[in-house]
JSON list of C-alpha atoms in Angstrom, two decimals:
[
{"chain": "A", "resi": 21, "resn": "UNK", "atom": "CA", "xyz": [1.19, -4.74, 18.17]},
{"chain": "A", "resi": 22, "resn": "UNK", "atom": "CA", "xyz": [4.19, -6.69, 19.21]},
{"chain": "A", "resi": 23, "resn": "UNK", "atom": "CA", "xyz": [7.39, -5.01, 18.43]},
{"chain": "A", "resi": 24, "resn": "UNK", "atom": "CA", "xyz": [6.15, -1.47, 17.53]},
{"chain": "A", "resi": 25, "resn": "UNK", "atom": "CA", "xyz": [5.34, 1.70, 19.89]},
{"chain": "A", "resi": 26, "resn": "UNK", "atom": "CA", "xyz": [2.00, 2.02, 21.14]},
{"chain": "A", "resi": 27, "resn": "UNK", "atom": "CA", "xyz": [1.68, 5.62, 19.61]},
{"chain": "A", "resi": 28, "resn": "UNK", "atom": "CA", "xyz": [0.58, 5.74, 16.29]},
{"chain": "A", "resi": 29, "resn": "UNK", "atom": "CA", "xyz": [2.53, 8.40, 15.54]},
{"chain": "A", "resi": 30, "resn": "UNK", "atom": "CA", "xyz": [5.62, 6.27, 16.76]},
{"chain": "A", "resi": 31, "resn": "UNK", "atom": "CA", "xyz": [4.64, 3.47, 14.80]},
{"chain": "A", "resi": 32, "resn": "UNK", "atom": "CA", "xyz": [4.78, 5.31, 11.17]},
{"chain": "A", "resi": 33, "resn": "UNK", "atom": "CA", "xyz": [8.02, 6.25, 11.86]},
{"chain": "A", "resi": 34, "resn": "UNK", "atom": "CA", "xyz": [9.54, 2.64, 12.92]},
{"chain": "A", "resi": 35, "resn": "UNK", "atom": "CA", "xyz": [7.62, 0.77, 10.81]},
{"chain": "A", "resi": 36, "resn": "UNK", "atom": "CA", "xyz": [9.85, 1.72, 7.39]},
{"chain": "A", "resi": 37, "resn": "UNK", "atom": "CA", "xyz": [12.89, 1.06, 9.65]},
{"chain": "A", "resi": 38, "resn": "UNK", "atom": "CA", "xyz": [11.71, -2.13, 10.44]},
{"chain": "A", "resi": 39, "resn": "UNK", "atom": "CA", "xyz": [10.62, -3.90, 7.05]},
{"chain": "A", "resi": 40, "resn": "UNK", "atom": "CA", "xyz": [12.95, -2.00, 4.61]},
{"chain": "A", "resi": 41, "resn": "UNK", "atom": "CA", "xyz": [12.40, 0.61, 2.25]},
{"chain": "A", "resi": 42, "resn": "UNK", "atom": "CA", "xyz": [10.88, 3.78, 3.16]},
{"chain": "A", "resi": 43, "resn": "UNK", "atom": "CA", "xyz": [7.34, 4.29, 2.80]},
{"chain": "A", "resi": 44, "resn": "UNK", "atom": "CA", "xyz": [5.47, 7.81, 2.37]},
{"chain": "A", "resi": 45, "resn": "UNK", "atom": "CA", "xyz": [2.39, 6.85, 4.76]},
{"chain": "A", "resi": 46, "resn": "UNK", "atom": "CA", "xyz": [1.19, 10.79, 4.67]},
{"chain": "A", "resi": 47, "resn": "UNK", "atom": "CA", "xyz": [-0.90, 10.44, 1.80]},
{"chain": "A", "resi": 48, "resn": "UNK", "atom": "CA", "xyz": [-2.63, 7.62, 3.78]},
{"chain": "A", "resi": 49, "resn": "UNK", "atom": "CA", "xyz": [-3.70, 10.00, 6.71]},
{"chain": "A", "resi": 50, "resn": "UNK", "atom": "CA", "xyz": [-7.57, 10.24, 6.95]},
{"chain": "A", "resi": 51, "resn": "UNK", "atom": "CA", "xyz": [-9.22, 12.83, 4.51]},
{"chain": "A", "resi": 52, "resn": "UNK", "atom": "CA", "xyz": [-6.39, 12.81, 2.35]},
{"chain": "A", "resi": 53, "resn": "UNK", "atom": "CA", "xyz": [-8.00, 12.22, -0.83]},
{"chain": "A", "resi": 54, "resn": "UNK", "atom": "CA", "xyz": [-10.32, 14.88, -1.73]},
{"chain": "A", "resi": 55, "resn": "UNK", "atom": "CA", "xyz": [-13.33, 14.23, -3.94]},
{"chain": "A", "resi": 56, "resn": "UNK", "atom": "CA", "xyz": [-12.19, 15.71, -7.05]},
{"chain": "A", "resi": 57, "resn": "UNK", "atom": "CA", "xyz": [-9.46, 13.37, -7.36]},
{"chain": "A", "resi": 58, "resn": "UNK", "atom": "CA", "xyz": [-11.55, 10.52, -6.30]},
{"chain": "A", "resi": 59, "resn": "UNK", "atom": "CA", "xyz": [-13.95, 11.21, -8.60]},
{"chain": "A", "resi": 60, "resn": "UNK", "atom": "CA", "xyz": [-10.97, 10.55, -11.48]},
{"chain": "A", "resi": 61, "resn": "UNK", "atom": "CA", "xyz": [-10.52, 7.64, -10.25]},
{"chain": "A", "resi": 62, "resn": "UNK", "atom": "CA", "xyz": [-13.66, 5.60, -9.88]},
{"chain": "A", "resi": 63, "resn": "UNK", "atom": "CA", "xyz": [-17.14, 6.39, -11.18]},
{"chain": "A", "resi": 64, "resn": "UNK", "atom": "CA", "xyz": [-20.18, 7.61, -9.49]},
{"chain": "A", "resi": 65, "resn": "UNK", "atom": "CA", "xyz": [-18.18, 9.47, -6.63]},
{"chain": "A", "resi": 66, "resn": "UNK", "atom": "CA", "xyz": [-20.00, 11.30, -3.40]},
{"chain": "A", "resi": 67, "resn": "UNK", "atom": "CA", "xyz": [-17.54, 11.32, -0.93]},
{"chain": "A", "resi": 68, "resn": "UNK", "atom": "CA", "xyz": [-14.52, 9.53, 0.51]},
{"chain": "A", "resi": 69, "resn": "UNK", "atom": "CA", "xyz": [-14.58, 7.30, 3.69]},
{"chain": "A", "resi": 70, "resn": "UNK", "atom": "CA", "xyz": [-11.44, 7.05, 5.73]},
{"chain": "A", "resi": 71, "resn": "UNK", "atom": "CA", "xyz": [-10.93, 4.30, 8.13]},
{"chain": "A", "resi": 72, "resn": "UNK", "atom": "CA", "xyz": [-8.02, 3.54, 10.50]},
{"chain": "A", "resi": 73, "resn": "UNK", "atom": "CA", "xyz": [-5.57, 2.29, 9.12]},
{"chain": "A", "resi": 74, "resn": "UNK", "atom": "CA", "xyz": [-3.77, -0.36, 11.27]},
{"chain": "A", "resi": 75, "resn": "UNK", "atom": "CA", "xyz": [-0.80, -2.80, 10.36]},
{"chain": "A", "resi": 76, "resn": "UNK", "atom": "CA", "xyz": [-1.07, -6.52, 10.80]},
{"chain": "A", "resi": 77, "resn": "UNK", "atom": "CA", "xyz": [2.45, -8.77, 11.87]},
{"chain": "A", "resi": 78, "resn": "UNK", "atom": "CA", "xyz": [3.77, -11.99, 11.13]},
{"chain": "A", "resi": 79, "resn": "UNK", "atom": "CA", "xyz": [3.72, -12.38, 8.05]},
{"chain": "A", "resi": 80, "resn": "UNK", "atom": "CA", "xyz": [5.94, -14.69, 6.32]},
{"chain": "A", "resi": 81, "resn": "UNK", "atom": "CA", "xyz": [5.64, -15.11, 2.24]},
{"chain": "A", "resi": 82, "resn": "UNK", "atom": "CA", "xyz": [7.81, -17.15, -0.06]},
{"chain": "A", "resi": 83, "resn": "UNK", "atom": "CA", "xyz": [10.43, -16.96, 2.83]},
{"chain": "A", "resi": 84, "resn": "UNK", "atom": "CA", "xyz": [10.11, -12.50, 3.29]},
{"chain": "A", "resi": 85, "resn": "UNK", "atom": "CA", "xyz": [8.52, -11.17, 6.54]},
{"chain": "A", "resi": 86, "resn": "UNK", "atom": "CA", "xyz": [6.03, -8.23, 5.72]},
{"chain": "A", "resi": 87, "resn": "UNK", "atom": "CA", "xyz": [3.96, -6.13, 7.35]},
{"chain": "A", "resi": 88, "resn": "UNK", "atom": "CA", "xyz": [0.58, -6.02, 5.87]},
{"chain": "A", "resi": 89, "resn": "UNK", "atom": "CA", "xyz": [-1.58, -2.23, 6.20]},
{"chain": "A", "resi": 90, "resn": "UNK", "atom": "CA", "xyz": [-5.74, -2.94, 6.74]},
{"chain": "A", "resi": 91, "resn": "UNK", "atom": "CA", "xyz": [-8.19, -0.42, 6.68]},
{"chain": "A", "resi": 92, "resn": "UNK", "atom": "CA", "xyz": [-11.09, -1.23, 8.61]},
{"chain": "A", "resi": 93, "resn": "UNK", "atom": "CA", "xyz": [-13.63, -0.15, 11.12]},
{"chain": "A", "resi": 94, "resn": "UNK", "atom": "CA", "xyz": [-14.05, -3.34, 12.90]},
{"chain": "A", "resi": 95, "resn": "UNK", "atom": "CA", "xyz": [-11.87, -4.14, 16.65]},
{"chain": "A", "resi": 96, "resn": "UNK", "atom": "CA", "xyz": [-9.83, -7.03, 16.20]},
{"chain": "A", "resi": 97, "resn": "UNK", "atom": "CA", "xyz": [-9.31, -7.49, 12.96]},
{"chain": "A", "resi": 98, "resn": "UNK", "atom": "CA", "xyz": [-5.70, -6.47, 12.61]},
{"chain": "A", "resi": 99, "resn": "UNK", "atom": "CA", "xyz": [-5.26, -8.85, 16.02]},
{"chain": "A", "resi": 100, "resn": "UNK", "atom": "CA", "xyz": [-6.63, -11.71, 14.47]},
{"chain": "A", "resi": 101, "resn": "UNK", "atom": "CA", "xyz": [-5.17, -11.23, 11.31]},
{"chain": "A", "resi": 102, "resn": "UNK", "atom": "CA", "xyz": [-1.59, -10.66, 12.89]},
{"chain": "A", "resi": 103, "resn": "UNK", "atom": "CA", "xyz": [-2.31, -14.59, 15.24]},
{"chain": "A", "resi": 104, "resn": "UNK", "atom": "CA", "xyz": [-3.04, -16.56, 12.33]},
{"chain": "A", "resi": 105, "resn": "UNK", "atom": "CA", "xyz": [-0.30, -15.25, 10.39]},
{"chain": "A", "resi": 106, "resn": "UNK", "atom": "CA", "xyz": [1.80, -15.72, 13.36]},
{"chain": "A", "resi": 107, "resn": "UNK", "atom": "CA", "xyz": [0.49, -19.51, 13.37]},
{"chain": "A", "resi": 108, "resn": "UNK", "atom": "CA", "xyz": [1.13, -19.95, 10.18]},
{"chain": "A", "resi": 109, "resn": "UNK", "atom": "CA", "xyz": [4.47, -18.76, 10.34]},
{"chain": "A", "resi": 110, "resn": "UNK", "atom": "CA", "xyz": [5.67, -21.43, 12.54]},
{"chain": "A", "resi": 111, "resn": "UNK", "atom": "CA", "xyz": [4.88, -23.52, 9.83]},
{"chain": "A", "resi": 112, "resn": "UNK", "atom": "CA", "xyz": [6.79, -22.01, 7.57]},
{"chain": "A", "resi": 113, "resn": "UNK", "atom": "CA", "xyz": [5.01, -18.89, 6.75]},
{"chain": "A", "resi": 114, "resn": "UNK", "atom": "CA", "xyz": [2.65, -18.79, 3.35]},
{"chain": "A", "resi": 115, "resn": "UNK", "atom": "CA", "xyz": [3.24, -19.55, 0.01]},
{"chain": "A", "resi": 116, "resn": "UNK", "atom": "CA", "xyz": [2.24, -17.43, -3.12]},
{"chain": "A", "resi": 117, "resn": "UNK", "atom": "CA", "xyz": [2.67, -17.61, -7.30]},
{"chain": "A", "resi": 118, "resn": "UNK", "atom": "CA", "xyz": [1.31, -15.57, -9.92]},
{"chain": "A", "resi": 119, "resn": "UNK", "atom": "CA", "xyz": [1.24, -16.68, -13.37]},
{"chain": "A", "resi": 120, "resn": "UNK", "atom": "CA", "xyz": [2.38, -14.52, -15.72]},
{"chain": "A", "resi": 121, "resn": "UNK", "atom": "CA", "xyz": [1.86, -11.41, -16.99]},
{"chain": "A", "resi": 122, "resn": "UNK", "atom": "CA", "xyz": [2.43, -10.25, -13.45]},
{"chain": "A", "resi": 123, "resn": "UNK", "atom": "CA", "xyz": [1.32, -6.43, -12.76]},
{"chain": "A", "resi": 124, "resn": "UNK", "atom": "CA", "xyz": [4.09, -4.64, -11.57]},
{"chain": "A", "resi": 125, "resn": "UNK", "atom": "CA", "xyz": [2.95, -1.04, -11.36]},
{"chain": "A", "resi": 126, "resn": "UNK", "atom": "CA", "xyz": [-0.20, 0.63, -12.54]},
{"chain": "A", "resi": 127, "resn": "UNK", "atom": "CA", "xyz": [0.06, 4.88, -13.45]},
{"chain": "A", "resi": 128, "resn": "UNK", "atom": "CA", "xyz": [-2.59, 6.66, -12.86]},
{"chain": "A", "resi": 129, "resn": "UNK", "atom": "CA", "xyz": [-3.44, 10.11, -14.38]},
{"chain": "A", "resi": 130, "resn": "UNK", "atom": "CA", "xyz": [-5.46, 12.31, -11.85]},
{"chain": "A", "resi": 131, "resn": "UNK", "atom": "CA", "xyz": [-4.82, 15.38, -13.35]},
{"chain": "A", "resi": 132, "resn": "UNK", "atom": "CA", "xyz": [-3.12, 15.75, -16.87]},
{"chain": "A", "resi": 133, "resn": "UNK", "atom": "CA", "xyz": [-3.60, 20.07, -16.70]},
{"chain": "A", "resi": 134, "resn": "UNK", "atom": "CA", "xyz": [-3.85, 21.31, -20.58]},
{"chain": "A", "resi": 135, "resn": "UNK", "atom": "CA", "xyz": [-1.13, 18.44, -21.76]},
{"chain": "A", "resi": 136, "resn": "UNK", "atom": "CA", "xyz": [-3.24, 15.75, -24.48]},
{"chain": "A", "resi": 137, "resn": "UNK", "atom": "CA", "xyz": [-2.79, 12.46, -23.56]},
{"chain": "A", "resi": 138, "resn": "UNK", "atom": "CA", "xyz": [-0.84, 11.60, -26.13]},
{"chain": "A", "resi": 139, "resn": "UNK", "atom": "CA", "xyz": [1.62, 14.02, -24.96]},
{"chain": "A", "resi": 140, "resn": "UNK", "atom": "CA", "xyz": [1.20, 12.96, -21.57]},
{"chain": "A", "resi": 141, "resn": "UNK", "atom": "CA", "xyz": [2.17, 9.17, -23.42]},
{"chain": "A", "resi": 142, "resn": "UNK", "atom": "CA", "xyz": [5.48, 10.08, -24.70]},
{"chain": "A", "resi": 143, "resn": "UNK", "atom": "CA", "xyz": [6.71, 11.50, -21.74]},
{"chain": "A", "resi": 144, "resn": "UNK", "atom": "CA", "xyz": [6.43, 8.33, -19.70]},
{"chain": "A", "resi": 145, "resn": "UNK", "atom": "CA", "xyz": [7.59, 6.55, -22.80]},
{"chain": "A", "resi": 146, "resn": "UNK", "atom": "CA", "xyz": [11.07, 8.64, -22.48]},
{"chain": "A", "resi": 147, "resn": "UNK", "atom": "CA", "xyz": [11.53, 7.78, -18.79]},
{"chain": "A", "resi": 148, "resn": "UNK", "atom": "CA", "xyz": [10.52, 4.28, -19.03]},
{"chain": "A", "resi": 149, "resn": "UNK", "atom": "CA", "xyz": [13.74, 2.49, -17.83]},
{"chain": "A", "resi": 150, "resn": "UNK", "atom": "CA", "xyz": [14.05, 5.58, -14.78]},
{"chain": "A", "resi": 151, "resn": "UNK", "atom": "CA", "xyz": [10.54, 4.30, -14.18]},
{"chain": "A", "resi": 152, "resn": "UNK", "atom": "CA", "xyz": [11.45, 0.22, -14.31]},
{"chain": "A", "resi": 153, "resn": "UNK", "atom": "CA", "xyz": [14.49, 1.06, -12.61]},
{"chain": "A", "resi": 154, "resn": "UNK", "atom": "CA", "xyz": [12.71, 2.31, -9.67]},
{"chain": "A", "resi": 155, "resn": "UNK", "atom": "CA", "xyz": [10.27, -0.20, -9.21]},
{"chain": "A", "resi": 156, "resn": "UNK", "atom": "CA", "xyz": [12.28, -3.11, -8.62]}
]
């Protein structure tokens, strides 16, 4: 991984230095998500697999440089991944374009204690331009 430590524990620490805003990677550590939460979130859970999580380089898009996080249990991957971008790159780097509506953010309601959801709906409602604010 050109440019980062060859720690891991290193690397999550330089690795919101190096491409801007902070990220909270702890949730991301393996095990984090327990069942019971899963199981709010998709349908038909038994268990949660955690994979290592590496971070693939050289990525240019629409002019930015990002790093891009995989999950995946296969050697190489994130190596491969990280050449062609870096090929691609010296072209110029890729191009991308949504057509609108574009999804910004997406909340997601694990646990919503005795509150009804319509409750749980107005309170969002009153923070919505806190919320927009701090996604952009």
């Amino acid at each position: 991984m050109h440019g980062l430590p060859p720690q891991p524990a290193a690397r999550v620490a330089k690795v919101p230095m190096r491409e801007g805003p902070a990220v909270d990677v702890a949730g991301q550590r393996a095990g984090a998500l327990g069942a019971e939460a899963a199981d709010h979130m998709i349908e038909n859970v038994i268990g949660c697999l955690a994979l290592p999580m590496g971070v693939a380089t050289n990525f240019r898009i629409n002019g930015r440089d990002y790093l891009v996080p995989m999950c995946v249990e296969e050697a190489s991957v994130v190596a491969a991944a990280s050449n062609a971008a870096k090929m691609i790159r010296s072209g110029g780097g890729f191009a991308g374009y949504a057509d609108p509506p574009w999804m910004i953010a997406q909340i997601q309601l694990v646990r919503s204690g005795s509150r009804k959801p319509d409750e749980i709906t107005s309170a969002i409602s009153s923070h919505r331009q806190a919320l927009l604010a701090a996604g952009r």
